[in-house]
Coordinates of C-alpha atoms and ligand atoms in Angstrom, one line a residue:
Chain A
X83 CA 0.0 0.0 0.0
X84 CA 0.9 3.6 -0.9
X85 CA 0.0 6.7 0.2
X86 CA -1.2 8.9 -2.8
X87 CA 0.2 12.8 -3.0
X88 CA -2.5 15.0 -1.4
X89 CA -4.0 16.0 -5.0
X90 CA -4.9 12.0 -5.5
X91 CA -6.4 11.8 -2.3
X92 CA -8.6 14.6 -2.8
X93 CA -9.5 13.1 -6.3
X94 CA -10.1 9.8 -4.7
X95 CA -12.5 11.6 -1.7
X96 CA -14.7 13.4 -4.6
X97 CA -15.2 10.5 -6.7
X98 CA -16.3 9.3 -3.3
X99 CA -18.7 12.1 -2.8
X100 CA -20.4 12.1 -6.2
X101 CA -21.0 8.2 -5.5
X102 CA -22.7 8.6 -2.3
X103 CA -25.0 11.6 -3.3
X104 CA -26.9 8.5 -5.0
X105 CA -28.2 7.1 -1.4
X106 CA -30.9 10.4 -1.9
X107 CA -32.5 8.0 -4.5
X108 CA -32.8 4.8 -2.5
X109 CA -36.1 5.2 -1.0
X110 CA -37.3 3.2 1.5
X111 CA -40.4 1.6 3.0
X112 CA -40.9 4.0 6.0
X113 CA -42.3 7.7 5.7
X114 CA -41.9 10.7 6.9
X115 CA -43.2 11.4 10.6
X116 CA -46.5 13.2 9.2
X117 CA -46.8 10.0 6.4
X118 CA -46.7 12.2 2.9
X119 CA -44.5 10.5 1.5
X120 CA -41.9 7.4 2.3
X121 CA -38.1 8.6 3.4
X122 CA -35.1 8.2 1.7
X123 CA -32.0 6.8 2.9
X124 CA -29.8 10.2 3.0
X125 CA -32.8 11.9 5.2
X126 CA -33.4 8.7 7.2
X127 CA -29.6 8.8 8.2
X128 CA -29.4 12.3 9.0
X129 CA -32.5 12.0 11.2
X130 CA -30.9 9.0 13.0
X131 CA -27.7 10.7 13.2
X132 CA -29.8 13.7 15.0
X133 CA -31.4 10.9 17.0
X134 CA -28.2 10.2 19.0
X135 CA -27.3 13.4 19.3
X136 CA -30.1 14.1 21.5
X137 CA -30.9 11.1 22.8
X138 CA -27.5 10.5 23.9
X139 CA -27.8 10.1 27.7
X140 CA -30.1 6.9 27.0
X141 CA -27.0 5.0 25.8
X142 CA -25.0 3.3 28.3
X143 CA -22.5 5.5 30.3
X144 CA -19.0 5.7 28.2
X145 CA -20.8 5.2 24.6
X146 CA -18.7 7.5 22.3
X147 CA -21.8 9.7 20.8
X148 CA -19.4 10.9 18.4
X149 CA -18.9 7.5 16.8
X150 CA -22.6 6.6 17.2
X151 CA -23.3 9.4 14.6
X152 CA -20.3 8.6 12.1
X153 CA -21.3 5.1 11.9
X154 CA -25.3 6.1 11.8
X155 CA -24.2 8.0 8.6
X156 CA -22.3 5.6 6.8
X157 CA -24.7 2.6 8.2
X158 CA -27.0 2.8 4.9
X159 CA -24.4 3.7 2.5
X160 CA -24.2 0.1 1.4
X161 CA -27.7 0.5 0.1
X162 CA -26.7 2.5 -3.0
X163 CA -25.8 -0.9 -4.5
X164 CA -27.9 -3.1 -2.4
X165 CA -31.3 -1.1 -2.6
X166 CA -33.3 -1.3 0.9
X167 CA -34.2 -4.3 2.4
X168 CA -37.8 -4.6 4.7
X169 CA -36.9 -6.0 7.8
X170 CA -39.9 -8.0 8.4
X171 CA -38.9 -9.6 4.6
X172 CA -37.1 -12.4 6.3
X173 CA -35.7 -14.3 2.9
X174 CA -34.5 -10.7 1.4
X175 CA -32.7 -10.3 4.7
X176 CA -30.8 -13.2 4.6
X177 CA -29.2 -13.1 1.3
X178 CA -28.8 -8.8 2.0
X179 CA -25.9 -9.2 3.8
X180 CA -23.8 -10.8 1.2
X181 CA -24.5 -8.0 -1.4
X182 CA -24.0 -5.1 1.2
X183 CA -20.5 -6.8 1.6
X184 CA -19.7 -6.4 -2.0
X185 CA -21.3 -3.0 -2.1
X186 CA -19.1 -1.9 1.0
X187 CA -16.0 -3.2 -1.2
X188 CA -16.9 -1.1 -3.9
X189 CA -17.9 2.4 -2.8
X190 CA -15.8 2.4 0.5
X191 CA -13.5 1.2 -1.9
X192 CA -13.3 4.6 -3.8
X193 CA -11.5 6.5 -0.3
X194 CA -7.7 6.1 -0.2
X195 CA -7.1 3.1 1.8
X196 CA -6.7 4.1 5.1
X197 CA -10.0 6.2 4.9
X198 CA -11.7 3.0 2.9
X199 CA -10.5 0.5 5.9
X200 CA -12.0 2.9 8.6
X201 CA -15.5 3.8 6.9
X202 CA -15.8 -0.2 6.2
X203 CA -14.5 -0.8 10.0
X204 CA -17.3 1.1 11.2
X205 CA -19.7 -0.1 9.4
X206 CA -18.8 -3.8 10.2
X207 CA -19.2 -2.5 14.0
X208 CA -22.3 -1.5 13.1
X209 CA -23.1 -4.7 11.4
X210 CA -22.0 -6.8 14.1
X211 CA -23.8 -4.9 16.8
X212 CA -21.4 -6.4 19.4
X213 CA -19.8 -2.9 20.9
X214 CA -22.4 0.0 22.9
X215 CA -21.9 2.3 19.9
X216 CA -23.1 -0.3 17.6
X217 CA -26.0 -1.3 20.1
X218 CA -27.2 2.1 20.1
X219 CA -27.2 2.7 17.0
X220 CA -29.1 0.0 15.9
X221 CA -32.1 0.9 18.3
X222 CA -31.9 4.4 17.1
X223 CA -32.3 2.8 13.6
X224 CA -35.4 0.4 14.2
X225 CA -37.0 3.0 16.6
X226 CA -37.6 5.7 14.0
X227 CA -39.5 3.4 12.1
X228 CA -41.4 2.8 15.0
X229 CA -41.9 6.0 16.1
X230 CA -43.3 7.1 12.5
X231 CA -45.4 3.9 12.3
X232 CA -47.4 4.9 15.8
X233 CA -47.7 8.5 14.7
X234 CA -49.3 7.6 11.6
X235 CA -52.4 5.3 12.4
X236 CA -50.3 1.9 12.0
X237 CA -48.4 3.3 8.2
X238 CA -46.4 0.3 6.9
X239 CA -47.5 -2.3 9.8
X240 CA -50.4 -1.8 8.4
X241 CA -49.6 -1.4 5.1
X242 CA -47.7 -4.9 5.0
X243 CA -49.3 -6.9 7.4
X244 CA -47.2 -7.0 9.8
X245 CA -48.1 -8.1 13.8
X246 CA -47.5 -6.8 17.3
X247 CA -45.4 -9.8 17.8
X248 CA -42.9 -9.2 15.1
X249 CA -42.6 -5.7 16.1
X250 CA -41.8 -6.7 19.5
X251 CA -39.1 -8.9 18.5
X252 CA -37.5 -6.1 16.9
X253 CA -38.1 -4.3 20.5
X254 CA -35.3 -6.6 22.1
X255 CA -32.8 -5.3 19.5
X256 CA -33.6 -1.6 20.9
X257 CA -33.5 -2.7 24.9
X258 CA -30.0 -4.1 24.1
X259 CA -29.3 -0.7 22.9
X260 CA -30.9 1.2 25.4
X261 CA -33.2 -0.2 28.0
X262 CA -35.2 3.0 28.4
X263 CA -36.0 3.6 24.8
X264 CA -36.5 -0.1 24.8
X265 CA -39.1 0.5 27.1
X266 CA -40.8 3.8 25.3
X267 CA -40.8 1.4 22.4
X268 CA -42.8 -1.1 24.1
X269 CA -45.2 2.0 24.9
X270 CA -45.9 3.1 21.3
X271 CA -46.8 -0.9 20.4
X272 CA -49.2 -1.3 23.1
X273 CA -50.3 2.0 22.8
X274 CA -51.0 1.3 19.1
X275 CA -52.5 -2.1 19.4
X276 CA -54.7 -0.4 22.4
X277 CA -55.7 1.7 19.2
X278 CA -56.6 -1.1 16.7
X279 CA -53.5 0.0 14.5
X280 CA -51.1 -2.8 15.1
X281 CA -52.8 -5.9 15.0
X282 CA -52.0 -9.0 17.2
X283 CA -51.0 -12.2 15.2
Chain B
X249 CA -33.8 26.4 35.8
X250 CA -35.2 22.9 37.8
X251 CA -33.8 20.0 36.1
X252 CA -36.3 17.9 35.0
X253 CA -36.6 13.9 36.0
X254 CA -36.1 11.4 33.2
X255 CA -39.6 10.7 32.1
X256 CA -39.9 14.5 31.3
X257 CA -36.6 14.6 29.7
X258 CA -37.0 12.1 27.5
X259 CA -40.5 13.3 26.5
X260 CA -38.9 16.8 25.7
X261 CA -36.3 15.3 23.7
X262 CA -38.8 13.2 21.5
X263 CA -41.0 16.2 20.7
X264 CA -38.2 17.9 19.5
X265 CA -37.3 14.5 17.7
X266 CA -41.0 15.1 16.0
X267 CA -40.7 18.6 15.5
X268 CA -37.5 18.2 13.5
X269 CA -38.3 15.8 11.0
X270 CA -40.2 19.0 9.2
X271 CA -36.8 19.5 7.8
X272 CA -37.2 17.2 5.4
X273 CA -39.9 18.7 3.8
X274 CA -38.0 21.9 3.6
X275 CA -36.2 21.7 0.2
X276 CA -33.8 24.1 -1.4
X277 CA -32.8 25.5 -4.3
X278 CA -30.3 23.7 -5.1
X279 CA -30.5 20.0 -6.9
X280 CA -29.0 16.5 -6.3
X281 CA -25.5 15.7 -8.1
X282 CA -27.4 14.3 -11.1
X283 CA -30.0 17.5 -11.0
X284 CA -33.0 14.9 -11.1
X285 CA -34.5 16.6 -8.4
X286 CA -34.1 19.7 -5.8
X287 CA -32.6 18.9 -2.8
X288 CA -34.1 18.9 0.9
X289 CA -32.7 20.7 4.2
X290 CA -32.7 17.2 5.9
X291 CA -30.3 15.1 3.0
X292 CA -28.3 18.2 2.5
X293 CA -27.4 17.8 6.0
X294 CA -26.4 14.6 5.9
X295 CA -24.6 15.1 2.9
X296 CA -22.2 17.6 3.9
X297 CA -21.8 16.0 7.4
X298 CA -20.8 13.0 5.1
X299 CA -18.2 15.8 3.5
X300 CA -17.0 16.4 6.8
X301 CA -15.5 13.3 7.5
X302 CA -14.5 12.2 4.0
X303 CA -12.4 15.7 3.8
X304 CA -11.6 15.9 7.4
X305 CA -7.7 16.1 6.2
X306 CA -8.3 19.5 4.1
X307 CA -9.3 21.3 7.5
X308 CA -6.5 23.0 9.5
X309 CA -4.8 20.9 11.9
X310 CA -6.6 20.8 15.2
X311 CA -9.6 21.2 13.5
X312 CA -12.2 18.7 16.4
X313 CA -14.5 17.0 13.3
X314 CA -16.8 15.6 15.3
X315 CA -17.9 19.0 16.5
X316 CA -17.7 19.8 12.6
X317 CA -20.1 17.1 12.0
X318 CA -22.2 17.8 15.0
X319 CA -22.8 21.4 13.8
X320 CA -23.9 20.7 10.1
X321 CA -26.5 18.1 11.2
X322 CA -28.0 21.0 13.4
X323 CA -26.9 24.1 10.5
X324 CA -30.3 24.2 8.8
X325 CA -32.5 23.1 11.5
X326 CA -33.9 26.8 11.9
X327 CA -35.3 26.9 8.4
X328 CA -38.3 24.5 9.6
X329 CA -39.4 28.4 10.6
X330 CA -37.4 30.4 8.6
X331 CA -37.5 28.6 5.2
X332 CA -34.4 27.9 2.9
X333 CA -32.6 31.6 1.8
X334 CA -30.7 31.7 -1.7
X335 CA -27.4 33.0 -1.1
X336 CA -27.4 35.1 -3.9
X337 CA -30.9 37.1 -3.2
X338 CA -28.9 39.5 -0.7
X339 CA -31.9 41.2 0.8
X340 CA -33.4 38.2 1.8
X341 CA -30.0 37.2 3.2
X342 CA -30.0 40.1 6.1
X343 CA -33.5 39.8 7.0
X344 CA -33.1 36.2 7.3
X345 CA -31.0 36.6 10.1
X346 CA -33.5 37.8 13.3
X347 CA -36.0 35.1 11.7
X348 CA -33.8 32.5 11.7
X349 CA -33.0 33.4 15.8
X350 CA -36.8 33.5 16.4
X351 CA -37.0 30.0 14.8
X352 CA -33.7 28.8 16.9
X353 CA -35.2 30.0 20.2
X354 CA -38.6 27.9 19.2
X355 CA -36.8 24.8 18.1
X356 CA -33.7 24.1 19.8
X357 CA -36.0 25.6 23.1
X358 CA -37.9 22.2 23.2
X359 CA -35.3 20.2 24.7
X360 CA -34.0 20.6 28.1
X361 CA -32.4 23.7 28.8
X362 CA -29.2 21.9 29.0
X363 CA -29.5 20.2 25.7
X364 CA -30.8 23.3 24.0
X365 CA -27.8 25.6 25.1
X366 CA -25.6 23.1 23.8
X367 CA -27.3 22.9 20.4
X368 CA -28.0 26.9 19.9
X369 CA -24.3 27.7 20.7
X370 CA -23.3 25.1 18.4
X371 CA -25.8 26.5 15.7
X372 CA -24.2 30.5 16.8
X373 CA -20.8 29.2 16.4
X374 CA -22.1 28.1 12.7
X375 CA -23.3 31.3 12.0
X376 CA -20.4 33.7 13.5
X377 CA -18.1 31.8 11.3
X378 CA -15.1 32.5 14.0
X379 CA -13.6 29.0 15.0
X380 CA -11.8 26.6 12.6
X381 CA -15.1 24.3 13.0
X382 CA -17.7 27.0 11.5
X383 CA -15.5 27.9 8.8
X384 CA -14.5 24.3 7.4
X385 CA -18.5 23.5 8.4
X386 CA -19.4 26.7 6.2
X387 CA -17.1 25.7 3.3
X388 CA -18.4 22.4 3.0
X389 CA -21.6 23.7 3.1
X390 CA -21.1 26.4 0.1
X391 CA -18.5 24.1 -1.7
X392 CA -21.5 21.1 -2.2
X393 CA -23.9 23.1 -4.7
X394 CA -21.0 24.0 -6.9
X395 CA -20.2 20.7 -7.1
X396 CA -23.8 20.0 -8.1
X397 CA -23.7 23.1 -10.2
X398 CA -20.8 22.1 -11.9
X399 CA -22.1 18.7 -12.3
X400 CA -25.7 19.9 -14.1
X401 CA -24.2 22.5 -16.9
X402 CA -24.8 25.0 -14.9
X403 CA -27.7 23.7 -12.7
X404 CA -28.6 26.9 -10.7
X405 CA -26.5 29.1 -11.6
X406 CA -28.3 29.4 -15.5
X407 CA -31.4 29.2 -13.7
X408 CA -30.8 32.0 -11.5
X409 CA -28.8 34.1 -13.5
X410 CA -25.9 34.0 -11.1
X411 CA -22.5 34.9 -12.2
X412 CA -19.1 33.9 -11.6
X413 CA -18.6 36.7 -10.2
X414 CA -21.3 36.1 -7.3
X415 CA -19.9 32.6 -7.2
X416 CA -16.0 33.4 -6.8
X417 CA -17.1 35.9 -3.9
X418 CA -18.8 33.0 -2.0
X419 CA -15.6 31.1 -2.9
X420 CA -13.7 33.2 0.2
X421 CA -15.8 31.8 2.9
X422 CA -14.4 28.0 1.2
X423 CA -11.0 29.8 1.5
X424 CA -10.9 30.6 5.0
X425 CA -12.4 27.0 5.8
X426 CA -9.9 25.3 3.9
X427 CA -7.7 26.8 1.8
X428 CA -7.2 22.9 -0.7
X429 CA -11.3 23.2 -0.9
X430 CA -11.0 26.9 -1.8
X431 CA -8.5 26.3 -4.7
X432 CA -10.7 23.1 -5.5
X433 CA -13.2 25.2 -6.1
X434 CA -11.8 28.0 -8.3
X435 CA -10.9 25.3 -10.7
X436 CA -14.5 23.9 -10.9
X437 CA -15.7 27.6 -11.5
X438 CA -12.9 28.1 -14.2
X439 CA -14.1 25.0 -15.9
X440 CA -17.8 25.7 -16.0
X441 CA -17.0 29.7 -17.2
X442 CA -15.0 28.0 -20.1
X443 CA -17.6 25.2 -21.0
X444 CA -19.9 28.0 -21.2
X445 CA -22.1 26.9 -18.3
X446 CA -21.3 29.8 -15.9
X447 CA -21.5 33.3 -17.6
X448 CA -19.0 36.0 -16.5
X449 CA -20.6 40.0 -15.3
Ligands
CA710 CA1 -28.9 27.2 4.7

């Protein structure tokens, strides 16, 4: 491995940039808050990324908020190749994984190395959910859904079919994450079942 | 000031999680890198927070990029209220100023005091453009729709009228942020003046 002069590197971080401006055309599932229209992944990371900001002293004590929010906007990056996967479509989200591993090869791939090895290293972290940062980012990522979901008469739960009880699994990825927005999250479902817009299996 | 108990903390932080998610539905003048649509306040965010930490290297040394980051999330927030501003309509530009305080007292006040000092002197420290972090954060915001300008023919700038004069003036604030961005950019507004997509005065 080399290290490209400074010009090259800059070159290399552009073509970089114009490559990821395309994740404001994967559109995904979910909606807006208000439910006019479904989000895209650029929004849907910024909002996240906002998320921890201020929702920071819900993560365990010691959880680097700083690398929460890098990794929350880089965690959907992948997509640009790999489109957006439902996560109640269990098949799709098996074989996902696989082609957001190629996809990380190729766009991280544009950075110079050392930039390429730490964007894909943080997004493995996120991946592998194993570290507090990780954790808490992946409940700020499936409670948004949620949150837009209760605020909007069931939207997609509704929309797709899908039960109290699958939504409640996903609820055990958010406690690991963050007990008390584990528990808010737990709220909004039995608050929306209570309502008739989540049904029971 | 009292400090509130957790419940009510949390529940202040979530309605300023709602109330912010109306920055996606603010969108700009300016387009995506392809120009297939106009941009919104909310994936412009993430976009140039993205820019931060892909170009972190181009900002003095010292520069903290996680603050960087931090502040370009929050940059736009205020224009739920105030609305988007095109930095070439100058008389919009000073009156947007006092509206754009009104709207940051509003927002940022419905979070915790503590939380929403933190956020409104991060958002002041974007707009006084004193420290190293404002200026490489206002660079990167003024150096992304010339990219996208450059990209398009022209994009906004034909559309507008705006000359490279205009543009080159708005090229000192990229300057002062990073001086390799600033040069960067003279040489993307050299190239679209000779393709003929740019006019000069
Ligand atoms: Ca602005």
């Amino acid at each position: 491995m080399t290290i490209p002069p400074a010009q090259d590197r800059l070159h290399a971080q552009l073509a970089f940039a114009m490559e990821i401006d395309k994740l404001r055309r994967v559109v995904r599932r979910n909606t807006l808050m208000d439910g006019s229209r479904r989000e895209n992944d650029a929004e849907h990371s910024w909002y996240v990324g906002m998320l921890a900001m201020v929702l920071a002293e819900h993560a365990p004590p010691g959880t680097d908020i700083g690398k929460v929010v890098a990794m929350l906007l880089v965690h959907d990056i992948v997509e640009i190749d790999a489109g957006d996967t439902f996560i109640y479509d269990t098949p799709a989200v098996e074989v996902q994984l696989d082609v957001e591993r190629k996809a990380a090869d190729r766009i991280f791939g544009l950075l110079p190395d050392d930039q390429a090895g730490r964007l894909r290293a943080l997004w493995d972290e996120f991946e592998e959910r194993r570290t507090p940062e990780a954790k808490f980012a992946k409940a700020l990522d499936r409670i948004a859904p949620i949150m837009a979901n209760h605020h909007n008469e069931g939207g997609t739960w509704s929309l797709y079919k899908v039960t109290a009880e699958q939504v409640l699994e996903k609820v055990k990825i958010i406690e690991e994450g963050s007990p008390t927005l584990g528990e808010y999250a737990t709220e909004l479902i039995a608050l929306s079942v209570s309502r008739g817009h989540l049904a029971r299996a």
